[in-house]
Amino acid sequence: MSGQGSLLRDERAVAPAVVPPFHAAAALPAAAIQRAWRLEALLGDPRDRANPYGHHALAHQGGRRLLSALAGIVEAEIRPAGKGGHFTGGDVMAAALRPLFRRDLEHGHAAVTTVLSAEGPDGPLPDRSVELARLLGPVALAAAAGTALRAAVRAVAEGERRTPGLSRWRASLARSFADLLACESLTAVALRSLSRSPGTGRALRAAAGCVVPALAAEILDEAVLTLGECGHGPDSPALRWCLRTASGVSRVREASGTADCRAQLIRGLPSSAGPGGGRAADRPGAVRGDAVAGGEVPPVDWEAELHGVLDAAAARGGPGAAGAVSGQVRAAQRLLAERRLLTGPERGVPGAGAAAAERYAQLLTVCVVLAVGRDAGAYGGSRFLASGGWAPVALARGVQRLGLPPVGPFEAAQAGVEAELARRDRLSADSDLHATRILW
């Protein structure tokens, strides 16, 4: 197993010397993954009713014991590396604390944001700590939604041995998985944007605050419905945990500053969707990478890059399995029409602000899916992520949410996503971009 914990070490390409902005599947520091495993081991098996940090205990005790026991661990991840802690960036911190977010959404998120806010002027990112704290809401929601999704997949796998008809839920869970990968892509890229080129990327980070809570709520609802259909009653720890987590989504959403996110998206519309995006996407990868010779990090205009990815996809197709490229081209062309509508003069119509913000957030999310799929294929990732087979499904879902004419069909891509979800369940893999091995 690699230090990153990937299930498919032999399928990963050699890590590039220069990592492009949207290579969200790039390997995380091995030390952060090791700390995450230690934290997960400390939390214990979530299905063990005797475990004070298990789903049964959390559903009844509200996570009070969780906070006091883990305060020191959280503080060490928030404290800058130069002051005896581990903090080197939001993406590393999120990876190390992911087991906590997977286990208890509200109290885990509250614990981290509380410690982050208490860091004061000497905190890890003094000028951006508020943005980081808000972004941790979508990060925690995606992790928790993954826990719910895995519980639903396991329930179907166990239940269909007795009731074969339950297998029909696999297709809907696969679509939820594609949505979750879109959330994971969006939060991963948003965290990276916060660590470098902080003057840009605000609309991208705001999109995470708008899109991820809504999609996480849908995934949790789907998991609750599936668990019920699989025979999980009111006393089921998994069902009670999912219901409790679903009830906390609105509070985490509020903590992420939805109103501010919408305002930021509206402000970002005129400049980020302007001309020149395509040229930004065509620059050599070495210019836009995370490191260059001598340690200098060139700036990245995140929104311009994303719009350039959309331009390129509309012109020649984005990442995707064989037979899916033409559908992606049609989708990208429809999204370009949506972008023209959002940046046109009618966007200033009174009362259209919130709706325009939500649509722009969806548009940016689809651009992230295209970008992450493209760079995973070019620079390495698990075979599943690098193949781009998940991108058509996530893309079709995004187009559907915008109310645009449907694209596809993508039956082969959907079947591939369904197979990957079942495979991760068998191998105890997380629902993140790395297919990281989990302990329970």
Coordinates of C-alpha atoms in Angstrom, one line a residue:
M1 CA 0.0 0.0 0.0
S2 CA 1.3 3.5 -0.8
G3 CA 1.7 6.1 1.8
Q4 CA -1.4 7.7 0.5
G5 CA -3.4 4.6 1.1
S6 CA -4.5 4.1 -2.5
L7 CA -6.0 0.7 -3.2
L8 CA -4.4 0.7 -6.6
R9 CA -0.7 1.6 -6.2
D10 CA 0.3 -0.1 -9.4
E11 CA -2.3 1.8 -11.4
R12 CA -1.0 5.3 -10.4
A13 CA 1.2 7.1 -12.9
V14 CA 4.5 8.5 -11.7
A15 CA 3.8 11.8 -9.9
P16 CA 4.6 14.7 -12.1
A17 CA 7.3 17.1 -11.0
V18 CA 4.9 19.9 -11.6
V19 CA 1.3 19.3 -10.3
P20 CA -1.4 21.2 -12.3
P21 CA -4.0 23.2 -10.3
F22 CA -6.8 20.7 -10.9
H23 CA -4.9 17.5 -10.3
A24 CA -7.0 16.9 -7.1
A25 CA -6.0 13.2 -7.1
A26 CA -2.3 14.1 -6.6
A27 CA -0.8 12.2 -3.7
L28 CA -1.2 13.8 -0.3
P29 CA 1.7 13.7 2.2
A30 CA 2.2 10.3 3.6
A31 CA 2.4 11.7 7.1
A32 CA -1.0 13.2 6.9
I33 CA -2.5 9.9 5.8
Q34 CA -0.8 8.1 8.7
R35 CA -2.2 10.7 11.1
A36 CA -5.7 10.1 9.7
W37 CA -5.3 6.3 10.2
R38 CA -4.2 6.9 13.8
L39 CA -7.2 9.1 14.4
E40 CA -9.5 6.5 12.8
A41 CA -8.0 3.8 15.0
L42 CA -8.6 5.9 18.1
L43 CA -12.3 6.4 17.1
G44 CA -12.7 2.7 16.7
D45 CA -15.3 0.6 14.8
P46 CA -18.4 2.8 14.2
R47 CA -20.6 -0.3 14.1
D48 CA -19.6 -1.4 17.6
R49 CA -22.4 -0.6 20.0
A50 CA -20.0 -0.7 22.9
N51 CA -17.7 1.9 21.2
P52 CA -18.2 5.3 22.9
Y53 CA -17.4 6.9 19.5
G54 CA -19.5 4.5 17.5
H55 CA -22.7 5.4 15.6
H56 CA -24.9 4.0 18.4
A57 CA -23.2 6.1 21.1
L58 CA -23.1 9.2 19.0
A59 CA -26.8 8.9 18.1
H60 CA -27.7 8.8 21.8
Q61 CA -25.0 11.0 23.4
G62 CA -24.7 13.7 20.8
G63 CA -20.9 13.5 20.4
R64 CA -20.1 15.1 23.7
R65 CA -17.4 12.7 24.6
L66 CA -15.9 13.0 21.2
L67 CA -14.8 16.6 21.6
S68 CA -12.9 16.4 24.8
A69 CA -11.0 13.3 23.8
L70 CA -9.8 14.7 20.5
A71 CA -9.1 18.4 21.4
G72 CA -5.4 17.9 21.4
I73 CA -5.4 16.1 18.0
V74 CA -7.4 18.9 16.4
E75 CA -5.2 21.6 17.9
A76 CA -2.1 19.9 16.5
E77 CA -3.6 19.8 13.0
I78 CA -4.5 23.5 13.2
R79 CA -1.2 24.7 14.7
P80 CA 1.3 25.8 12.1
A81 CA 4.2 23.5 11.4
G82 CA 6.7 26.1 12.6
K83 CA 5.0 26.2 16.0
G84 CA 5.1 22.5 16.7
G85 CA 1.9 21.6 14.8
H86 CA 1.2 19.9 11.5
F87 CA -0.6 22.6 9.5
T88 CA 0.9 23.2 6.0
G89 CA -2.3 23.8 4.1
G90 CA -6.1 23.3 4.2
D91 CA -6.1 20.2 2.0
V92 CA -3.6 18.4 4.3
M93 CA -5.5 19.4 7.4
A94 CA -8.8 18.2 5.9
A95 CA -7.2 14.8 5.0
A96 CA -5.8 14.3 8.4
L97 CA -9.1 15.1 10.2
R98 CA -11.3 13.4 7.7
P99 CA -12.1 10.4 10.0
L100 CA -13.5 12.9 12.5
F101 CA -15.7 14.5 9.8
R102 CA -16.8 11.1 8.7
R103 CA -17.8 10.1 12.2
D104 CA -19.6 13.1 13.5
L105 CA -20.6 16.0 11.2
E106 CA -21.8 18.7 13.6
H107 CA -19.4 18.2 16.5
G108 CA -16.4 17.4 14.4
H109 CA -17.0 20.5 12.2
A110 CA -17.7 22.6 15.3
A111 CA -14.6 21.4 17.1
V112 CA -12.3 22.2 14.2
T113 CA -13.8 25.6 13.4
T114 CA -13.7 26.6 17.1
V115 CA -10.0 25.8 17.4
L116 CA -9.3 27.5 14.1
S117 CA -11.1 30.7 15.3
A118 CA -9.3 30.6 18.6
E119 CA -5.9 30.7 16.9
G120 CA -6.0 34.5 16.8
P121 CA -3.6 36.6 14.8
D122 CA -0.9 34.0 14.8
G123 CA -3.1 31.3 13.3
P124 CA -2.1 29.2 10.2
L125 CA -3.7 31.6 7.6
P126 CA -4.3 34.9 9.4
D127 CA -5.7 36.6 6.3
R128 CA -7.8 33.7 5.2
S129 CA -8.8 31.8 8.4
V130 CA -12.5 32.9 8.0
E131 CA -12.6 31.5 4.5
L132 CA -10.9 28.3 5.6
A133 CA -13.4 27.9 8.5
R134 CA -16.3 28.3 6.2
L135 CA -14.9 25.9 3.6
L136 CA -14.6 23.2 6.3
G137 CA -18.4 23.0 6.3
P138 CA -18.6 21.6 2.7
V139 CA -15.5 19.4 3.4
A140 CA -17.2 17.9 6.5
L141 CA -20.5 17.5 4.7
A142 CA -18.8 15.6 1.8
A143 CA -17.1 13.3 4.2
A144 CA -20.2 12.6 6.2
A145 CA -22.3 12.0 3.1
G146 CA -19.7 9.4 2.1
T147 CA -20.3 7.6 5.4
A148 CA -24.0 7.5 4.7
L149 CA -23.5 6.3 1.2
R150 CA -21.3 3.5 2.3
A151 CA -23.8 2.4 4.9
A152 CA -26.5 2.3 2.2
V153 CA -24.3 0.3 -0.2
R154 CA -23.5 -2.2 2.6
A155 CA -27.2 -2.5 3.5
V156 CA -28.1 -3.3 -0.1
A157 CA -25.2 -5.8 -0.4
E158 CA -26.4 -7.6 2.8
G159 CA -30.1 -7.3 2.1
E160 CA -30.2 -8.5 -1.5
R161 CA -29.0 -11.9 -0.4
R162 CA -32.5 -12.2 1.2
T163 CA -34.4 -9.9 -1.2
P164 CA -32.9 -9.8 -4.7
G165 CA -35.1 -6.9 -5.7
L166 CA -33.0 -4.6 -3.6
S167 CA -30.4 -4.5 -6.3
R168 CA -32.4 -1.9 -8.1
W169 CA -31.1 0.7 -5.5
R170 CA -27.6 0.3 -6.8
A171 CA -28.3 2.5 -9.8
S172 CA -29.6 5.4 -7.7
L173 CA -26.7 5.0 -5.2
A174 CA -24.2 5.1 -8.2
R175 CA -25.7 8.5 -9.2
S176 CA -25.3 9.7 -5.7
F177 CA -21.7 8.5 -5.8
A178 CA -21.1 10.6 -9.0
D179 CA -22.6 13.6 -7.2
L180 CA -20.3 12.9 -4.2
L181 CA -17.3 12.8 -6.4
A182 CA -18.3 16.2 -7.8
C183 CA -18.4 17.5 -4.2
E184 CA -15.1 15.9 -3.4
S185 CA -13.6 17.5 -6.5
L186 CA -15.0 20.9 -5.7
T187 CA -13.9 21.0 -2.1
A188 CA -10.4 19.6 -3.0
V189 CA -9.8 22.3 -5.6
A190 CA -11.3 25.0 -3.4
L191 CA -8.9 24.1 -0.6
R192 CA -6.0 24.2 -3.0
S193 CA -7.0 27.6 -4.3
L194 CA -7.0 29.0 -0.7
S195 CA -3.4 27.9 -0.2
R196 CA -2.1 29.5 -3.3
S197 CA -3.1 32.5 -5.4
P198 CA -5.5 33.6 -2.6
G199 CA -6.4 36.8 -4.5
T200 CA -8.5 34.6 -6.9
G201 CA -10.7 31.6 -6.5
R202 CA -13.3 33.3 -4.2
A203 CA -16.2 32.4 -6.5
L204 CA -14.9 28.9 -6.7
R205 CA -14.8 28.6 -2.9
A206 CA -18.2 30.2 -2.7
A207 CA -19.6 27.6 -5.1
A208 CA -18.6 24.9 -2.7
G209 CA -20.6 26.7 0.1
C210 CA -23.7 26.7 -2.2
V211 CA -23.5 23.4 -4.0
V212 CA -22.0 20.9 -1.5
P213 CA -24.6 21.3 1.3
A214 CA -27.5 20.8 -1.2
L215 CA -25.9 17.7 -2.8
A216 CA -24.9 16.3 0.6
A217 CA -28.5 16.6 1.8
E218 CA -29.7 14.7 -1.3
I219 CA -27.2 12.0 -0.7
L220 CA -28.2 11.6 3.0
D221 CA -31.9 11.5 2.1
E222 CA -31.1 8.8 -0.5
A223 CA -29.2 6.8 2.1
V224 CA -32.0 7.1 4.6
L225 CA -34.5 5.9 2.1
T226 CA -32.3 3.0 1.0
L227 CA -31.7 1.9 4.6
G228 CA -35.4 1.9 5.2
E229 CA -36.1 -0.2 2.2
C230 CA -33.4 -2.6 3.3
G231 CA -35.2 -3.2 6.6
H232 CA -33.4 -0.8 8.9
G233 CA -35.9 0.2 11.6
P234 CA -35.9 3.1 14.1
D235 CA -33.4 1.3 16.3
S236 CA -30.8 0.9 13.6
P237 CA -27.6 2.8 14.5
A238 CA -26.9 3.4 10.9
L239 CA -30.3 4.8 10.2
R240 CA -30.3 6.9 13.4
W241 CA -26.8 8.3 12.5
C242 CA -28.0 9.2 9.0
L243 CA -31.1 10.9 10.3
R244 CA -29.1 12.8 12.9
T245 CA -26.5 13.9 10.3
A246 CA -29.2 15.0 7.9
S247 CA -30.7 17.2 10.5
G248 CA -27.4 19.0 11.0
V249 CA -26.9 19.9 7.4
S250 CA -28.8 23.2 7.7
R251 CA -26.7 24.3 10.7
V252 CA -23.4 23.5 8.9
R253 CA -24.7 25.2 5.8
E254 CA -25.5 28.3 7.9
A255 CA -22.0 28.2 9.4
S256 CA -20.6 28.2 5.9
G257 CA -22.2 31.6 5.2
T258 CA -24.6 30.8 2.3
A259 CA -25.6 34.4 1.9
D260 CA -22.0 35.6 1.7
C261 CA -21.3 32.8 -0.8
R262 CA -24.1 33.9 -3.0
A263 CA -23.0 37.5 -2.9
Q264 CA -19.4 36.5 -3.8
L265 CA -20.7 34.5 -6.8
I266 CA -22.7 37.5 -8.1
R267 CA -19.6 39.7 -7.8
G268 CA -17.5 37.1 -9.6
L269 CA -19.8 36.8 -12.6
P270 CA -18.6 39.7 -14.8
S271 CA -14.9 39.1 -14.5
S272 CA -14.5 35.3 -14.2
A273 CA -16.6 34.5 -17.2
G274 CA -15.0 37.1 -19.4
P275 CA -13.0 36.5 -22.6
G276 CA -9.6 34.9 -22.5
G277 CA -10.5 31.8 -20.3
G278 CA -9.7 29.4 -23.2
R279 CA -6.3 30.9 -23.6
A280 CA -5.6 30.4 -19.9
A281 CA -6.5 26.7 -20.2
D282 CA -4.1 26.2 -23.1
R283 CA -1.0 27.4 -21.3
P284 CA 1.6 24.7 -20.7
G285 CA 1.0 22.7 -17.5
A286 CA 4.5 23.6 -16.2
V287 CA 3.5 27.3 -16.1
R288 CA 0.4 26.6 -14.0
G289 CA 1.8 23.9 -11.7
D290 CA 2.1 23.9 -7.9
A291 CA 5.9 24.0 -8.0
V292 CA 8.6 25.1 -10.4
A293 CA 12.4 25.1 -10.3
G294 CA 13.7 27.3 -7.5
G295 CA 10.5 27.0 -5.5
E296 CA 8.6 29.9 -7.1
V297 CA 4.9 29.3 -7.4
P298 CA 3.2 31.1 -10.3
P299 CA -0.2 32.6 -9.7
V300 CA -3.4 30.9 -10.9
D301 CA -6.5 32.7 -11.9
W302 CA -8.8 29.8 -10.9
E303 CA -12.1 31.0 -12.5
A304 CA -10.4 31.9 -15.8
E305 CA -8.8 28.4 -15.8
L306 CA -12.1 26.8 -15.2
H307 CA -13.9 28.7 -17.9
G308 CA -11.1 27.7 -20.2
V309 CA -11.7 24.1 -19.4
L310 CA -15.3 24.5 -20.4
D311 CA -14.3 26.3 -23.7
A312 CA -11.9 23.4 -24.5
A313 CA -14.5 20.7 -23.7
A314 CA -17.1 22.4 -26.0
A315 CA -14.5 22.6 -28.8
R316 CA -13.0 19.1 -28.7
G317 CA -14.6 17.1 -25.8
G318 CA -13.6 16.6 -22.2
P319 CA -12.4 13.5 -20.3
G320 CA -14.6 10.5 -20.7
A321 CA -14.9 6.8 -21.7
A322 CA -15.2 5.7 -25.3
G323 CA -18.5 6.7 -26.7
A324 CA -19.2 9.4 -24.2
V325 CA -17.1 12.3 -25.7
S326 CA -19.9 13.5 -28.1
G327 CA -22.3 13.7 -25.2
Q328 CA -19.8 15.7 -23.2
V329 CA -19.3 18.1 -26.1
R330 CA -23.1 18.6 -26.3
A331 CA -23.2 19.2 -22.6
A332 CA -20.4 21.7 -22.7
Q333 CA -22.0 23.6 -25.5
R334 CA -25.2 23.9 -23.5
L335 CA -23.2 25.0 -20.5
L336 CA -21.6 27.7 -22.6
A337 CA -25.1 28.9 -23.5
E338 CA -25.9 29.0 -19.8
R339 CA -22.8 31.0 -19.1
R340 CA -23.7 33.6 -21.8
L341 CA -27.1 33.9 -20.1
L342 CA -25.6 34.4 -16.7
T343 CA -23.1 37.0 -17.9
G344 CA -25.6 38.9 -20.1
P345 CA -27.4 42.1 -19.3
E346 CA -30.5 40.3 -18.0
R347 CA -28.5 39.0 -15.0
G348 CA -29.1 42.3 -13.3
V349 CA -32.9 41.8 -13.2
P350 CA -34.2 42.5 -9.6
G351 CA -34.8 39.3 -7.7
A352 CA -32.6 37.2 -10.0
G353 CA -29.5 37.5 -7.8
A354 CA -29.9 34.4 -5.7
A355 CA -31.1 32.2 -8.6
A356 CA -28.2 33.4 -10.7
A357 CA -25.7 32.7 -7.9
E358 CA -27.0 29.2 -7.5
R359 CA -26.8 28.5 -11.2
Y360 CA -23.3 29.9 -11.5
A361 CA -22.3 27.7 -8.6
Q362 CA -23.6 24.7 -10.5
L363 CA -21.8 25.8 -13.6
L364 CA -18.5 26.1 -11.8
T365 CA -19.0 22.7 -10.3
V366 CA -19.4 21.1 -13.7
C367 CA -16.2 22.9 -14.8
V368 CA -14.4 21.5 -11.9
V369 CA -15.6 18.0 -12.8
L370 CA -14.2 18.5 -16.3
A371 CA -10.9 19.9 -15.0
V372 CA -10.3 17.2 -12.4
G373 CA -11.2 14.4 -14.8
R374 CA -8.9 15.9 -17.4
D375 CA -5.9 16.2 -15.1
A376 CA -6.4 12.8 -13.4
G377 CA -6.3 11.2 -16.9
A378 CA -3.1 13.2 -17.8
Y379 CA -1.2 13.0 -14.6
G380 CA -2.3 9.8 -12.8
G381 CA -4.9 8.6 -10.3
S382 CA -6.7 5.4 -9.7
R383 CA -7.7 3.7 -12.9
F384 CA -11.3 4.6 -12.2
L385 CA -10.7 8.3 -11.7
A386 CA -8.1 8.6 -14.5
S387 CA -10.4 6.9 -17.0
G388 CA -12.9 9.8 -16.7
G389 CA -15.7 7.3 -16.7
W390 CA -17.3 9.0 -13.7
A391 CA -17.3 12.5 -15.3
P392 CA -20.1 11.9 -17.9
V393 CA -22.5 10.8 -15.1
A394 CA -21.5 13.8 -12.9
L395 CA -21.8 16.1 -15.9
A396 CA -25.2 14.8 -16.8
R397 CA -26.4 15.3 -13.3
G398 CA -25.1 18.9 -13.3
V399 CA -26.9 19.6 -16.6
Q400 CA -30.0 18.1 -15.2
R401 CA -29.9 20.4 -12.1
L402 CA -29.6 23.4 -14.4
G403 CA -32.8 22.4 -16.2
L404 CA -31.0 22.2 -19.5
P405 CA -31.9 19.5 -22.1
P406 CA -30.5 16.1 -21.0
V407 CA -27.3 14.7 -22.4
G408 CA -26.2 11.1 -22.9
P409 CA -27.3 8.4 -22.5
F410 CA -24.2 7.2 -20.6
E411 CA -25.2 3.7 -19.7
A412 CA -21.6 2.4 -19.8
A413 CA -20.4 5.2 -17.6
Q414 CA -23.2 4.6 -15.1
A415 CA -22.4 0.9 -15.0
G416 CA -18.8 1.7 -14.4
V417 CA -19.6 4.1 -11.5
E418 CA -21.9 1.4 -10.0
A419 CA -19.2 -1.2 -10.2
E420 CA -16.6 1.1 -8.6
L421 CA -19.0 1.8 -5.7
A422 CA -19.5 -1.9 -5.1
R423 CA -15.8 -2.5 -5.4
R424 CA -15.0 0.2 -2.8
D425 CA -17.5 -1.4 -0.4
R426 CA -15.8 -4.8 -0.8
L427 CA -12.3 -3.4 -0.2
S428 CA -13.2 -0.9 2.6
A429 CA -12.3 2.2 0.6
D430 CA -13.4 5.8 1.2
S431 CA -15.5 7.7 -1.3
D432 CA -12.8 10.3 -1.8
L433 CA -10.8 11.0 -4.9
H434 CA -8.0 8.7 -3.8
A435 CA -10.0 5.6 -2.9
T436 CA -8.2 5.8 0.4
R437 CA -8.4 2.6 2.5
I438 CA -10.3 3.0 5.7
L439 CA -10.1 0.8 8.7
W440 CA -13.7 -0.1 9.3

